[in-house]
């Protein structure tokens, strides 16, 4: 006890006061407190809080009271009610005393220390200098980001050169930014993301501009920098560049390096890289390795493109069972999207829902769904076409197996399309009977399929020139689906073939109303207007089509031909030149251009284009004839012989070409060769009058004894021709319906087998109305030959090539009288008249 200290009464108890508390804080017995309950029930308990606002800091009013100043007392159920009628400001809470009040809007501003009256308004903020190093760094960063954005925008617009320039400028600005940071000793504040963006964009722009080595170097800089996270994935881009360069081993190496750096959790990216590896193996012909990659993808992340590639690999290896299994795997691929079109069907009752559907049915997500669905359907149909001849004994059996598999899958609506494709394959194999039977089986199917089948049937019959059946099935297709542009075009074609151009034009217009991009309808509409001589409307159609198909030679030719018909020579020449730029070896177009220059009188240009046409198509009689006539007009008969000999080879039964060859020999002074040629002609055509006339004259001039024999044969041939003409005239008078044959070419007499004499001989260069070609004519005057008293034989002849010295002004000029170049020579006594 001696160590225990007892506190005295006068000492303070250090633990005292902890159990003492103010009675006003006791809330346990408030329900029994009658005064408090009365206050709650009366208006005092329900009165709103005081709203009087007292200005703060105004003159005449002192500082507001705080919790320790000016407070009368704490209200409670035991205390008195605070005084409210006093003229002094009512004591406020501690928050109010700190200066926060709702009266600030009408009073002075917040100034708890009364500084406003003593110091005045605060000075304005100081503006940061533009030349400060920190501000330069910020401006450079902003400029680099803007250049990267502009480069990406230019790339998206297809302006790759501008995109590359912007990317290079961004690289220069980024290096300037690094130097500015080095001056400030702020290397630790380096923006690695900005540096990565600059290098990555620059590499992409190099690749877009096909500067592959520069792109590889830039990617290598990124990959080797360990400060860039996940930079190893860019090896996929490097592999793509090697793939474009066809460096397949290097591409596979980089793809595999990138695959090693992608974690297993990123299945989609790993599948894409493995798909690239499989495609490279396919390019290298290593189908087994490619199958390994594709099979792994189909197990982990099935994709319709991978399934299709797998089928192709097994097809290359000719593995029938694996082809079937792969086709079945392809049908099990889930597109992972809502491809059902029914959800986009508008509801009549819910207008709000209808408006929403109108917005979303053609949005970007809906387009992606359509693309995936169309890609899947295309892969299924293409795979069926490829494997059907291989998996079974016949093409039809294999196709039937594919159709059965499709019917039992989630893509059963494709079975009808496969049936139509089967009919198309029959058509390609020239098995039209089976194609027609297959298509006829769709007549009782649903509307869309029946319309497609009827359209194909109509086209098939149209190809077989069975216009009636084609029209029947075209009507059926139109009745099944009035909005089928192909059916309407087929119907218009049938009417066009029947020369009902007005109705055909109406169907073409209706097809264009249903599908404005139907180029077949637009082209046929132009042809129909051209047939109806509405050249302006036809020209409008072909101009519209030219805007769609700028490099189609048929469209450009139609425009040129219409300008030629409208006598717009300059425009026609320009458009024909455009056709030649597209098909420079077309002999018909070359001939048309040569014809235009010939009509304009430009013989040298006309000869050049006709000669080019002859080089590409040396069997065109019209071009051969024009070239021969051109050399005769220019007094180069020796060169004309080559073309007339070729014409004689092409048409051996046409005597005029051989006569032209003989005349060219005679015109060039080679009389012996001319005589031999005429004798050869006489042996082939012994009754030809013109040949006999030339033989008589040449033999007489050369002093040969054969002249009299040929003169006798000439007289017999002329008599035979007269008898034939008399029989023809008498037959016409009897009404036998035979047309009298007028003066024609030597070939017309020869073909009929008569040996009568021909009064005129004209060789046309090119036939056809509106061709504008000039014709080379021969002298058609008949002068009697001088012969002996025993026989009046006409031994005069007409030079089919005209006079030798004087060149005719036009190739079509006819001379009024024969010009005998041997007229100055003396005739023998045996050729004098009686």
Short mmCIF file of C-alpha atoms in Angstrom, two decimals, residues 181-470:
data_model
loop_
_atom_site.label_atom_id
_atom_site.label_comp_id
_atom_site.label_asym_id
_atom_site.label_seq_id
_atom_site.Cartn_x
_atom_site.Cartn_y
_atom_site.Cartn_z
CA UNK A 181 12.87 17.71 -75.55
CA UNK A 182 16.59 17.02 -75.52
CA UNK A 183 17.25 20.75 -75.18
CA UNK A 184 14.95 20.83 -72.15
CA UNK A 185 16.55 17.70 -70.67
CA UNK A 186 13.08 16.12 -70.66
CA UNK A 187 13.84 12.84 -72.35
CA UNK A 188 11.84 11.06 -69.69
CA UNK A 189 8.72 12.81 -71.01
CA UNK A 190 9.10 11.29 -74.49
CA UNK A 191 5.77 10.33 -76.11
CA UNK A 192 6.39 6.76 -77.27
CA UNK A 193 2.84 6.40 -78.57
CA UNK A 194 3.38 9.34 -80.89
CA UNK A 195 6.65 7.92 -82.17
CA UNK A 196 5.00 4.54 -82.77
CA UNK A 197 2.12 6.17 -84.65
CA UNK A 198 4.49 8.10 -86.90
CA UNK A 199 6.58 5.06 -87.80
CA UNK A 200 3.59 2.76 -88.26
CA UNK A 201 1.79 5.23 -90.53
CA UNK A 202 4.96 5.79 -92.56
CA UNK A 203 5.42 2.05 -93.08
CA UNK A 204 1.79 1.67 -94.20
CA UNK A 205 2.13 4.51 -96.70
CA UNK A 206 5.33 3.01 -98.11
CA UNK A 207 3.48 -0.28 -98.57
CA UNK A 208 0.51 1.45 -100.23
CA UNK A 209 2.88 3.09 -102.72
CA UNK A 210 4.51 -0.31 -103.42
CA UNK A 211 7.82 0.84 -101.91
CA UNK A 212 8.19 -2.48 -100.18
CA UNK A 213 11.85 -2.30 -99.14
CA UNK A 214 11.34 1.06 -97.41
CA UNK A 215 8.25 -0.33 -95.70
CA UNK A 216 10.19 -3.36 -94.47
CA UNK A 217 12.95 -1.15 -93.10
CA UNK A 218 10.45 1.00 -91.23
CA UNK A 219 8.66 -2.03 -89.77
CA UNK A 220 12.06 -3.40 -88.73
CA UNK A 221 12.77 -0.23 -86.77
CA UNK A 222 9.52 -0.66 -84.84
CA UNK A 223 9.98 -4.37 -84.21
CA UNK A 224 13.55 -4.03 -82.91
CA UNK A 225 12.61 -1.30 -80.44
CA UNK A 226 11.85 -3.10 -77.17
CA UNK A 227 10.10 -0.04 -75.75
CA UNK A 228 7.10 -0.60 -78.05
CA UNK A 229 4.67 -3.10 -76.56
CA UNK A 230 3.22 -5.80 -78.85
CA UNK A 231 5.33 -4.54 -81.77
CA UNK A 232 6.04 -8.14 -82.75
CA UNK A 233 2.58 -8.42 -84.26
CA UNK A 234 3.71 -6.12 -87.04
CA UNK A 235 5.61 -9.07 -88.44
CA UNK A 236 2.27 -10.04 -89.98
CA UNK A 237 2.48 -6.88 -92.08
CA UNK A 238 6.04 -7.72 -93.02
CA UNK A 239 4.90 -11.20 -94.03
CA UNK A 240 2.18 -9.66 -96.20
CA UNK A 241 4.81 -7.61 -98.03
CA UNK A 242 6.92 -10.70 -98.68
CA UNK A 243 3.75 -12.44 -99.93
CA UNK A 244 3.19 -9.63 -102.43
CA UNK A 245 6.80 -10.02 -103.53
CA UNK A 246 6.17 -13.79 -103.90
CA UNK A 247 8.91 -14.53 -101.39
CA UNK A 248 6.81 -17.26 -99.82
CA UNK A 249 9.39 -18.93 -97.51
CA UNK A 250 10.20 -15.57 -95.90
CA UNK A 251 6.49 -14.80 -95.55
CA UNK A 252 5.85 -18.10 -93.74
CA UNK A 253 8.77 -17.42 -91.39
CA UNK A 254 7.45 -14.01 -90.39
CA UNK A 255 3.88 -15.30 -90.04
CA UNK A 256 5.08 -17.98 -87.64
CA UNK A 257 7.17 -15.48 -85.66
CA UNK A 258 4.10 -13.28 -85.31
CA UNK A 259 2.00 -16.32 -84.31
CA UNK A 260 4.44 -17.12 -81.50
CA UNK A 261 3.99 -13.64 -80.02
CA UNK A 262 0.17 -13.77 -80.01
CA UNK A 263 -1.23 -15.36 -76.81
CA UNK A 264 -3.64 -18.30 -77.02
CA UNK A 265 -6.44 -16.16 -75.63
CA UNK A 266 -6.55 -14.17 -78.90
CA UNK A 267 -8.06 -16.97 -80.96
CA UNK A 268 -9.41 -14.80 -83.74
CA UNK A 269 -6.05 -13.21 -84.51
CA UNK A 270 -4.26 -16.53 -84.34
CA UNK A 271 -6.79 -17.97 -86.78
CA UNK A 272 -6.18 -15.14 -89.25
CA UNK A 273 -2.42 -15.62 -89.10
CA UNK A 274 -2.79 -19.37 -89.59
CA UNK A 275 -5.08 -18.72 -92.53
CA UNK A 276 -2.33 -16.62 -94.11
CA UNK A 277 0.13 -19.45 -93.53
CA UNK A 278 -2.24 -21.92 -95.21
CA UNK A 279 -2.72 -19.66 -98.24
CA UNK A 280 1.05 -19.32 -98.64
CA UNK A 281 1.38 -23.11 -98.58
CA UNK A 282 -1.29 -23.30 -101.30
CA UNK A 283 0.71 -20.84 -103.41
CA UNK A 284 3.76 -23.04 -102.94
CA UNK A 285 1.82 -26.17 -103.89
CA UNK A 286 2.30 -27.75 -100.45
CA UNK A 287 -1.32 -28.76 -100.03
CA UNK A 288 -0.70 -31.16 -97.14
CA UNK A 289 0.81 -28.40 -94.98
CA UNK A 290 -1.98 -26.06 -96.01
CA UNK A 291 -4.57 -28.66 -94.99
CA UNK A 292 -2.98 -28.87 -91.53
CA UNK A 293 -3.43 -25.12 -91.00
CA UNK A 294 -6.97 -25.06 -92.40
CA UNK A 295 -8.08 -28.07 -90.34
CA UNK A 296 -6.82 -26.42 -87.15
CA UNK A 297 -8.75 -23.25 -87.97
CA UNK A 298 -11.96 -25.20 -88.67
CA UNK A 299 -11.67 -26.80 -85.23
CA UNK A 300 -10.88 -23.62 -83.31
CA UNK A 301 -12.56 -20.78 -85.22
CA UNK A 302 -14.61 -22.06 -88.21
CA UNK A 303 -14.82 -19.69 -91.14
CA UNK A 304 -16.46 -20.14 -94.54
CA UNK A 305 -13.39 -18.90 -96.44
CA UNK A 306 -11.17 -21.38 -94.62
CA UNK A 307 -13.69 -24.17 -95.28
CA UNK A 308 -13.71 -23.33 -98.97
CA UNK A 309 -9.90 -23.30 -99.13
CA UNK A 310 -9.86 -26.68 -97.38
CA UNK A 311 -12.15 -28.11 -100.06
CA UNK A 312 -9.86 -26.78 -102.77
CA UNK A 313 -6.83 -28.42 -101.16
CA UNK A 314 -8.55 -31.81 -101.00
CA UNK A 315 -9.71 -31.30 -104.59
CA UNK A 316 -6.08 -30.72 -105.62
CA UNK A 317 -5.16 -33.99 -103.90
CA UNK A 318 -8.21 -35.74 -105.45
CA UNK A 319 -9.38 -37.05 -102.05
CA UNK A 320 -13.09 -37.70 -102.64
CA UNK A 321 -14.02 -38.64 -99.07
CA UNK A 322 -12.26 -35.64 -97.59
CA UNK A 323 -13.96 -33.40 -100.14
CA UNK A 324 -17.35 -34.61 -98.96
CA UNK A 325 -16.47 -34.18 -95.30
CA UNK A 326 -15.07 -30.72 -95.91
CA UNK A 327 -18.23 -29.72 -97.78
CA UNK A 328 -20.29 -30.88 -94.83
CA UNK A 329 -18.05 -28.88 -92.47
CA UNK A 330 -18.56 -25.83 -94.65
CA UNK A 331 -22.33 -26.16 -94.26
CA UNK A 332 -21.99 -26.15 -90.46
CA UNK A 333 -20.21 -22.78 -90.30
CA UNK A 334 -22.13 -20.24 -88.23
CA UNK A 335 -21.99 -16.71 -89.61
CA UNK A 336 -22.46 -15.32 -86.07
CA UNK A 337 -24.94 -12.76 -87.18
CA UNK A 338 -28.66 -12.38 -87.70
CA UNK A 339 -29.03 -12.94 -91.43
CA UNK A 340 -32.78 -13.42 -91.25
CA UNK A 341 -34.58 -10.86 -93.39
CA UNK A 342 -37.89 -11.34 -91.62
CA UNK A 343 -36.87 -9.19 -88.68
CA UNK A 344 -36.64 -6.24 -91.07
CA UNK A 345 -40.24 -6.70 -92.20
CA UNK A 346 -42.26 -3.61 -91.37
CA UNK A 347 -45.25 -3.87 -89.04
CA UNK A 348 -48.49 -2.21 -90.01
CA UNK A 349 -49.58 -1.52 -86.44
CA UNK A 350 -46.36 -0.17 -84.94
CA UNK A 351 -45.32 2.90 -86.93
CA UNK A 352 -42.44 3.67 -84.62
CA UNK A 353 -41.03 0.20 -85.19
CA UNK A 354 -41.43 0.67 -88.94
CA UNK A 355 -39.42 3.90 -88.86
CA UNK A 356 -36.66 2.23 -86.90
CA UNK A 357 -36.51 -0.61 -89.41
CA UNK A 358 -36.22 1.85 -92.28
CA UNK A 359 -33.17 3.32 -90.59
CA UNK A 360 -31.33 0.13 -89.68
CA UNK A 361 -32.11 -2.13 -92.62
CA UNK A 362 -29.46 -0.44 -94.76
CA UNK A 363 -26.97 0.68 -92.14
CA UNK A 364 -23.32 -0.39 -92.06
CA UNK A 365 -23.93 -3.40 -89.80
CA UNK A 366 -26.68 -4.64 -92.08
CA UNK A 367 -24.33 -4.31 -95.06
CA UNK A 368 -21.74 -6.41 -93.24
CA UNK A 369 -24.37 -9.07 -92.58
CA UNK A 370 -25.33 -9.10 -96.26
CA UNK A 371 -21.70 -9.38 -97.34
CA UNK A 372 -21.09 -12.33 -95.04
CA UNK A 373 -24.24 -14.06 -96.21
CA UNK A 374 -23.48 -13.48 -99.89
CA UNK A 375 -19.91 -14.67 -99.39
CA UNK A 376 -21.11 -17.84 -97.69
CA UNK A 377 -23.62 -18.59 -100.46
CA UNK A 378 -21.02 -17.95 -103.14
CA UNK A 379 -18.55 -20.34 -101.47
CA UNK A 380 -21.19 -23.09 -101.17
CA UNK A 381 -22.29 -22.82 -104.80
CA UNK A 382 -18.75 -22.60 -106.11
CA UNK A 383 -17.64 -25.58 -104.03
CA UNK A 384 -20.57 -27.61 -105.36
CA UNK A 385 -19.61 -26.77 -108.94
CA UNK A 386 -15.99 -27.77 -108.33
CA UNK A 387 -16.38 -31.07 -106.49
CA UNK A 388 -19.54 -32.42 -108.15
CA UNK A 389 -17.71 -33.96 -111.16
CA UNK A 390 -15.08 -35.52 -108.87
CA UNK A 391 -16.93 -37.01 -105.91
CA UNK A 392 -19.22 -39.22 -108.03
CA UNK A 393 -19.15 -41.02 -111.35
CA UNK A 394 -21.02 -38.28 -113.19
CA UNK A 395 -21.51 -34.59 -112.81
CA UNK A 396 -25.26 -34.89 -112.24
CA UNK A 397 -24.90 -37.47 -109.45
CA UNK A 398 -22.33 -35.35 -107.64
CA UNK A 399 -24.48 -32.28 -107.93
CA UNK A 400 -27.48 -34.17 -106.56
CA UNK A 401 -25.41 -35.23 -103.52
CA UNK A 402 -24.43 -31.61 -102.87
CA UNK A 403 -28.06 -30.50 -103.20
CA UNK A 404 -29.18 -33.14 -100.67
CA UNK A 405 -26.54 -31.98 -98.20
CA UNK A 406 -27.59 -28.37 -98.59
CA UNK A 407 -31.26 -29.24 -98.07
CA UNK A 408 -30.42 -30.83 -94.71
CA UNK A 409 -28.39 -27.82 -93.52
CA UNK A 410 -29.19 -24.33 -92.31
CA UNK A 411 -28.83 -23.05 -95.89
CA UNK A 412 -31.65 -25.06 -97.42
CA UNK A 413 -32.89 -22.07 -99.43
CA UNK A 414 -29.75 -22.44 -101.56
CA UNK A 415 -30.92 -25.81 -102.89
CA UNK A 416 -33.07 -24.12 -105.55
CA UNK A 417 -30.13 -22.01 -106.68
CA UNK A 418 -28.00 -25.13 -106.95
CA UNK A 419 -30.67 -26.75 -109.12
CA UNK A 420 -30.56 -23.76 -111.45
CA UNK A 421 -26.76 -23.89 -111.46
CA UNK A 422 -27.05 -27.54 -112.40
CA UNK A 423 -29.17 -26.59 -115.41
CA UNK A 424 -26.59 -23.95 -116.31
CA UNK A 425 -23.85 -26.57 -116.22
CA UNK A 426 -25.94 -28.71 -118.58
CA UNK A 427 -26.07 -25.73 -120.93
CA UNK A 428 -22.29 -25.33 -120.79
CA UNK A 429 -21.95 -29.00 -121.65
CA UNK A 430 -24.27 -28.48 -124.67
CA UNK A 431 -26.81 -30.84 -123.12
CA UNK A 432 -29.78 -28.57 -123.73
CA UNK A 433 -32.41 -31.27 -123.33
CA UNK A 434 -31.45 -32.01 -119.73
CA UNK A 435 -31.09 -28.30 -119.02
CA UNK A 436 -34.63 -27.68 -120.23
CA UNK A 437 -35.99 -30.59 -118.19
CA UNK A 438 -34.25 -29.34 -115.06
CA UNK A 439 -35.55 -25.81 -115.48
CA UNK A 440 -39.08 -26.95 -116.27
CA UNK A 441 -39.24 -28.67 -112.89
CA UNK A 442 -39.35 -25.22 -111.27
CA UNK A 443 -42.58 -24.13 -112.93
CA UNK A 444 -44.64 -25.05 -109.87
CA UNK A 445 -42.14 -23.84 -107.27
CA UNK A 446 -42.35 -20.58 -105.33
CA UNK A 447 -42.47 -17.31 -107.22
CA UNK A 448 -38.83 -16.22 -107.05
CA UNK A 449 -37.36 -19.56 -108.04
CA UNK A 450 -39.94 -20.12 -110.78
CA UNK A 451 -39.20 -16.67 -112.23
CA UNK A 452 -35.46 -17.39 -112.30
CA UNK A 453 -35.98 -20.76 -113.95
CA UNK A 454 -38.35 -19.31 -116.55
CA UNK A 455 -35.83 -16.55 -117.29
CA UNK A 456 -33.11 -19.11 -117.97
CA UNK A 457 -35.46 -21.17 -120.13
CA UNK A 458 -36.36 -18.11 -122.15
CA UNK A 459 -32.71 -17.30 -122.69
CA UNK A 460 -31.98 -20.91 -123.64
CA UNK A 461 -34.71 -21.02 -126.28
CA UNK A 462 -33.60 -17.62 -127.55
CA UNK A 463 -30.10 -18.97 -128.14
CA UNK A 464 -31.65 -21.82 -130.11
CA UNK A 465 -33.53 -19.23 -132.25
CA UNK A 466 -36.86 -20.57 -130.99
CA UNK A 467 -38.36 -17.14 -130.49
CA UNK A 468 -41.89 -18.39 -129.82
CA UNK A 469 -40.83 -20.64 -126.91
CA UNK A 470 -38.48 -17.92 -125.65
#
